[in-house]
Short mmCIF file of C-alpha atoms in Angstrom, two decimals:
data_model
loop_
_atom_site.label_atom_id
_atom_site.label_comp_id
_atom_site.label_asym_id
_atom_site.label_seq_id
_atom_site.Cartn_x
_atom_site.Cartn_y
_atom_site.Cartn_z
CA UNK A 161 124.28 -27.46 181.28
CA UNK A 162 127.70 -29.40 180.66
CA UNK A 163 126.80 -32.75 182.24
CA UNK A 164 130.63 -33.41 183.07
CA UNK A 165 130.30 -30.63 185.92
CA UNK A 166 126.69 -30.92 186.95
CA UNK A 167 126.59 -30.18 190.58
CA UNK A 168 123.51 -30.33 193.32
CA UNK A 169 122.92 -28.85 196.60
CA UNK A 170 120.53 -31.34 198.37
CA UNK A 171 118.80 -30.06 201.43
CA UNK A 172 117.50 -32.88 202.99
CA UNK A 173 117.95 -35.09 206.27
CA UNK A 174 120.59 -37.58 206.71
CA UNK A 175 119.31 -40.87 208.33
CA UNK A 176 122.10 -43.28 208.92
CA UNK A 177 120.03 -46.73 208.76
CA UNK A 178 117.17 -47.39 206.44
CA UNK A 179 118.00 -46.24 203.00
CA UNK A 180 116.48 -42.87 202.64
CA UNK A 181 117.18 -39.25 202.22
CA UNK A 182 120.84 -38.06 201.51
CA UNK A 183 122.21 -41.83 202.03
CA UNK A 184 120.43 -42.67 198.96
CA UNK A 185 120.29 -39.42 196.98
CA UNK A 186 124.17 -39.20 197.30
CA UNK A 187 125.08 -42.70 195.32
CA UNK A 188 121.93 -42.71 192.96
CA UNK A 189 122.84 -39.06 191.48
CA UNK A 190 126.51 -39.75 191.57
CA UNK A 191 125.73 -43.01 189.64
CA UNK A 192 123.94 -40.50 187.04
CA UNK A 193 127.29 -38.24 187.04
CA UNK A 194 126.06 -35.68 189.26
CA UNK A 195 128.10 -34.22 192.13
CA UNK A 196 125.75 -34.09 194.99
CA UNK A 197 126.77 -31.42 197.88
CA UNK A 198 124.72 -32.57 200.79
CA UNK A 199 123.20 -29.59 203.19
CA UNK A 200 121.81 -31.82 205.92
CA UNK A 201 118.71 -30.43 207.68
CA UNK A 202 118.75 -32.87 210.46
CA UNK A 203 120.98 -35.99 211.36
CA UNK A 204 118.91 -39.08 212.31
CA UNK A 205 120.15 -42.42 213.57
CA UNK A 206 117.56 -44.39 211.48
CA UNK A 207 114.25 -43.27 209.50
CA UNK A 208 111.29 -42.76 211.67
CA UNK A 209 109.40 -45.64 210.01
CA UNK A 210 109.07 -48.34 213.17
CA UNK A 211 112.55 -48.68 214.05
CA UNK A 212 112.30 -47.73 217.68
CA UNK A 213 113.30 -44.37 219.37
CA UNK A 214 115.57 -42.52 216.83
CA UNK A 215 118.15 -40.37 217.91
CA UNK A 216 117.89 -36.83 216.02
CA UNK A 217 119.90 -33.70 215.89
CA UNK A 218 118.57 -30.52 214.46
CA UNK A 219 120.60 -28.75 211.88
CA UNK A 220 118.59 -25.34 211.59
CA UNK A 221 121.68 -23.33 212.36
CA UNK A 222 123.90 -25.12 209.86
CA UNK A 223 121.98 -24.15 206.87
CA UNK A 224 122.53 -20.36 206.49
CA UNK A 225 126.16 -20.55 207.32
CA UNK A 226 126.61 -23.17 204.86
CA UNK A 227 124.98 -20.89 202.20
CA UNK A 228 127.10 -18.19 203.17
CA UNK A 229 130.32 -20.34 203.01
CA UNK A 230 129.01 -21.26 199.35
CA UNK A 231 128.83 -17.72 198.36
CA UNK A 232 132.07 -16.76 199.66
CA UNK A 233 133.55 -19.67 197.52
CA UNK A 234 131.53 -18.43 194.61
CA UNK A 235 130.37 -22.08 193.99
CA UNK A 236 127.70 -22.26 191.33
CA UNK A 237 124.98 -24.94 191.44
CA UNK A 238 123.10 -26.60 188.63
CA UNK A 239 120.29 -27.42 191.06
CA UNK A 240 119.01 -26.68 194.40
CA UNK A 241 117.04 -29.90 195.62
CA UNK A 242 115.07 -29.81 198.91
CA UNK A 243 113.27 -32.61 200.57
CA UNK A 244 112.43 -33.31 204.38
CA UNK A 245 112.43 -29.95 206.44
CA UNK A 246 112.72 -29.95 210.36
CA UNK A 247 111.49 -26.57 211.14
CA UNK A 248 109.89 -23.54 209.72
CA UNK A 249 113.28 -21.71 209.82
CA UNK A 250 114.37 -24.32 207.57
CA UNK A 251 111.94 -23.08 204.87
CA UNK A 252 113.20 -19.55 205.07
CA UNK A 253 116.87 -21.12 204.49
CA UNK A 254 115.65 -23.02 201.41
CA UNK A 255 114.07 -19.96 200.16
CA UNK A 256 117.30 -18.08 200.42
CA UNK A 257 119.14 -20.91 198.49
CA UNK A 258 116.83 -20.75 195.88
CA UNK A 259 117.02 -16.90 195.63
CA UNK A 260 120.67 -16.99 195.74
CA UNK A 261 121.02 -19.45 192.77
CA UNK A 262 118.18 -18.18 190.41
CA UNK A 263 119.35 -20.05 187.41
CA UNK A 264 119.64 -23.29 188.92
CA UNK A 265 116.86 -25.94 188.60
CA UNK A 266 114.63 -25.71 191.66
CA UNK A 267 113.32 -29.22 192.69
CA UNK A 268 111.13 -29.30 195.86
CA UNK A 269 110.05 -32.88 197.01
CA UNK A 270 107.28 -31.46 199.47
CA UNK A 271 108.08 -34.08 201.90
CA UNK A 272 105.29 -33.89 204.46
CA UNK A 273 103.18 -37.13 205.00
CA UNK A 274 102.14 -40.43 203.25
CA UNK A 275 99.28 -42.91 203.24
CA UNK A 276 96.67 -39.95 204.10
CA UNK A 277 98.42 -38.67 207.24
CA UNK A 278 101.26 -35.95 207.77
CA UNK A 279 104.35 -36.97 209.51
CA UNK A 280 104.09 -36.04 213.06
CA UNK A 281 107.01 -33.20 212.88
CA UNK A 282 105.06 -31.49 210.22
CA UNK A 283 102.81 -28.70 211.75
CA UNK A 284 99.94 -27.41 210.10
CA UNK A 285 101.89 -24.19 209.69
CA UNK A 286 104.76 -25.97 208.17
CA UNK A 287 102.56 -27.70 205.49
CA UNK A 288 100.83 -24.14 204.58
CA UNK A 289 104.65 -22.67 204.40
CA UNK A 290 105.59 -25.60 202.00
CA UNK A 291 103.38 -23.70 199.41
CA UNK A 292 106.09 -20.72 199.45
CA UNK A 293 108.52 -23.43 198.20
CA UNK A 294 106.31 -24.74 195.60
CA UNK A 295 105.56 -21.39 194.25
CA UNK A 296 109.45 -20.92 193.45
CA UNK A 297 110.04 -24.38 192.21
CA UNK A 298 110.49 -25.57 188.57
CA UNK A 299 109.88 -29.25 189.48
CA UNK A 300 107.70 -30.73 192.53
CA UNK A 301 107.46 -34.48 193.17
CA UNK A 302 104.46 -34.89 195.64
CA UNK A 303 102.82 -38.09 196.61
CA UNK A 304 98.92 -37.79 196.57
CA UNK A 305 98.90 -37.14 200.34
CA UNK A 306 101.26 -34.48 199.77
CA UNK A 307 99.27 -33.29 196.76
CA UNK A 308 96.21 -33.09 198.66
CA UNK A 309 97.87 -30.99 201.43
CA UNK A 310 99.14 -28.48 199.11
CA UNK A 311 95.54 -28.09 197.54
CA UNK A 312 93.81 -28.23 200.64
CA UNK A 313 91.55 -31.23 199.59
CA UNK A 314 90.57 -34.35 201.39
CA UNK A 315 92.92 -37.20 200.66
CA UNK A 316 90.98 -40.02 198.82
CA UNK A 317 91.89 -43.69 198.74
CA UNK A 318 89.74 -44.16 195.84
CA UNK A 319 91.36 -44.88 192.57
CA UNK A 320 91.40 -42.12 190.09
CA UNK A 321 90.51 -41.68 186.48
CA UNK A 322 92.86 -40.04 184.01
CA UNK A 323 90.80 -36.79 183.94
CA UNK A 324 90.77 -36.64 187.81
CA UNK A 325 94.63 -37.12 188.06
CA UNK A 326 95.17 -34.51 185.19
CA UNK A 327 93.24 -32.01 187.03
CA UNK A 328 95.10 -32.27 190.11
CA UNK A 329 98.29 -31.89 188.25
CA UNK A 330 96.87 -28.79 186.68
CA UNK A 331 95.92 -27.32 189.87
CA UNK A 332 99.34 -27.80 191.50
CA UNK A 333 100.88 -26.40 188.35
CA UNK A 334 98.93 -23.13 189.00
CA UNK A 335 100.64 -22.91 192.15
CA UNK A 336 103.96 -21.90 190.54
CA UNK A 337 106.09 -25.02 189.18
CA UNK A 338 106.79 -25.51 185.68
CA UNK A 339 106.59 -29.51 186.20
CA UNK A 340 104.62 -31.50 188.50
CA UNK A 341 104.94 -35.23 189.24
CA UNK A 342 103.10 -37.44 191.20
CA UNK A 343 104.14 -40.84 192.32
CA UNK A 344 102.07 -43.82 193.38
CA UNK A 345 98.91 -43.05 191.65
CA UNK A 346 96.32 -45.98 191.75
CA UNK A 347 94.19 -45.86 188.71
CA UNK A 348 90.64 -46.64 187.98
CA UNK A 349 92.13 -49.26 185.52
CA UNK A 350 93.71 -51.06 188.48
CA UNK A 351 97.10 -50.05 187.44
CA UNK A 352 99.76 -47.99 189.37
CA UNK A 353 101.39 -45.00 187.61
CA UNK A 354 103.71 -42.30 188.07
CA UNK A 355 102.29 -39.22 186.18
CA UNK A 356 103.64 -35.62 185.11
CA UNK A 357 102.63 -32.48 183.80
CA UNK A 358 104.89 -29.88 181.70
CA UNK A 359 102.99 -26.74 182.04
CA UNK A 360 105.05 -24.97 179.50
CA UNK A 361 103.82 -27.11 176.82
CA UNK A 362 100.53 -28.23 178.34
CA UNK A 363 101.52 -31.91 178.03
CA UNK A 364 100.43 -34.83 180.61
CA UNK A 365 102.47 -37.88 180.83
CA UNK A 366 101.72 -41.23 182.31
CA UNK A 367 103.97 -44.17 183.12
CA UNK A 368 102.61 -47.38 184.34
CA UNK A 369 104.48 -49.19 186.95
CA UNK A 370 104.11 -52.92 188.25
CA UNK A 371 102.47 -53.14 191.50
CA UNK A 372 104.48 -54.91 194.44
CA UNK A 373 102.32 -55.73 197.69
CA UNK A 374 104.81 -53.90 199.94
CA UNK A 375 105.87 -50.34 201.27
CA UNK A 376 109.53 -49.40 201.67
CA UNK A 377 110.91 -46.41 203.01
CA UNK A 378 113.01 -43.99 200.87
CA UNK A 379 111.48 -44.76 197.58
CA UNK A 380 110.33 -41.45 197.02
CA UNK A 381 113.50 -39.95 197.64
CA UNK A 382 115.21 -42.21 195.17
CA UNK A 383 112.63 -41.70 192.37
CA UNK A 384 113.01 -37.86 192.90
CA UNK A 385 116.82 -38.08 192.75
CA UNK A 386 116.73 -40.22 189.50
CA UNK A 387 114.13 -37.73 188.18
CA UNK A 388 116.26 -34.76 188.82
CA UNK A 389 119.50 -36.45 187.46
CA UNK A 390 117.55 -37.10 184.24
CA UNK A 391 116.29 -33.52 183.82
CA UNK A 392 119.79 -32.54 184.35
CA UNK A 393 121.34 -34.50 181.71
CA UNK A 394 118.84 -33.57 179.27
CA UNK A 395 115.89 -36.07 179.46
CA UNK A 396 112.46 -34.68 178.63
CA UNK A 397 109.98 -34.90 181.43
CA UNK A 398 108.49 -38.18 180.32
CA UNK A 399 111.75 -39.95 179.75
CA UNK A 400 112.96 -38.72 183.33
CA UNK A 401 109.84 -40.11 184.67
CA UNK A 402 110.23 -43.30 182.93
CA UNK A 403 114.01 -43.59 184.04
CA UNK A 404 112.95 -43.35 187.72
CA UNK A 405 110.28 -45.68 187.29
CA UNK A 406 112.17 -48.37 185.79
CA UNK A 407 115.10 -47.78 188.29
CA UNK A 408 112.71 -48.00 191.09
CA UNK A 409 111.01 -51.20 189.57
CA UNK A 410 114.25 -52.88 189.43
CA UNK A 411 115.31 -51.87 193.06
CA UNK A 412 111.97 -52.91 194.66
CA UNK A 413 111.62 -56.25 192.92
CA UNK A 414 115.17 -57.26 193.70
CA UNK A 415 114.31 -56.34 197.33
CA UNK A 416 111.35 -58.18 197.35
CA UNK A 417 112.53 -61.18 195.96
CA UNK A 418 114.86 -61.45 199.32
CA UNK A 419 111.88 -61.12 201.48
CA UNK A 420 113.93 -58.65 203.68
CA UNK A 421 112.53 -56.56 206.62
CA UNK A 422 110.71 -53.73 204.66
CA UNK A 423 111.97 -51.26 207.38
CA UNK A 424 115.45 -51.67 206.16
CA UNK A 425 114.41 -50.17 202.94
CA UNK A 426 115.08 -50.92 199.15
CA UNK A 427 118.29 -52.81 197.99
CA UNK A 428 119.18 -50.11 195.44
CA UNK A 429 122.93 -50.95 195.44
CA UNK A 430 122.63 -53.71 192.81
CA UNK A 431 120.71 -51.45 190.56
CA UNK A 432 122.89 -48.79 190.31
CA UNK A 433 124.49 -49.99 187.30
CA UNK A 434 121.28 -49.27 185.37
CA UNK A 435 121.51 -45.70 185.85
CA UNK A 436 125.03 -45.47 184.31
CA UNK A 437 123.71 -46.60 181.04
CA UNK A 438 121.50 -43.50 180.12
CA UNK A 439 119.53 -45.54 177.39
CA UNK A 440 116.82 -43.92 175.58
CA UNK A 441 113.40 -45.32 177.12
CA UNK A 442 109.97 -45.12 175.47
CA UNK A 443 107.60 -46.57 178.06
CA UNK A 444 105.28 -43.59 178.57
CA UNK A 445 102.32 -42.45 177.15
CA UNK A 446 100.20 -39.39 177.00
CA UNK A 447 98.00 -39.10 179.96
#
């Protein structure tokens, strides 16, 4: 892929306030030299994490006509990247996007829940159908809650050994994707880590990260966006995981230092120059 002309169709919601979804994906990937073409699944006044009654407009009827317009224009994409979906019909539309661009990197962030619970809009039927997207994906980026949902297992808050998380990664790989990355894993060693599995060469990767005792919305979106941008620019999987982990560490620690309201998201804007450096990183190890 020619990184001078990288183009991504980002099928995500657009939350106006709170720094998540398209509002962070677009600037983050742009800083990495990737053109982001937003395909919004819904427009929200803010994210849904404790900011009162959110104004929502569903855009299910927008996605298919948008795809048809792109087809008429003969626009090509290097990547199709899906995230939060607002209805079952949007899963069908995503499948159409992936089928229309079979050569594009297919990235699925299976946004369904966190902290052991599904988001209230994600019905059992939608959670089951998410497996259809996972099946056609090249890369998936679940958290542990979403990994458990996909595998049909109970979510556990118990820290995991390396062998346990390798088993989870491998089982997710059996569902179809070539690469699996799980974020926010509490290890039995006491360390927090982001871990990955490259099915094509059978390698497992581990990137440790500093623990900060707060939770911010949008960090999963930022991580997946940097990971995707790195892979598109030629990073190996461990390099891309490392790049995304380091960027989030900088942004989260900056935000934490200001003691801002956690609902307002991560102050990533000051960390964007890091993504423009494209330095080679080595802070990863074999899992």
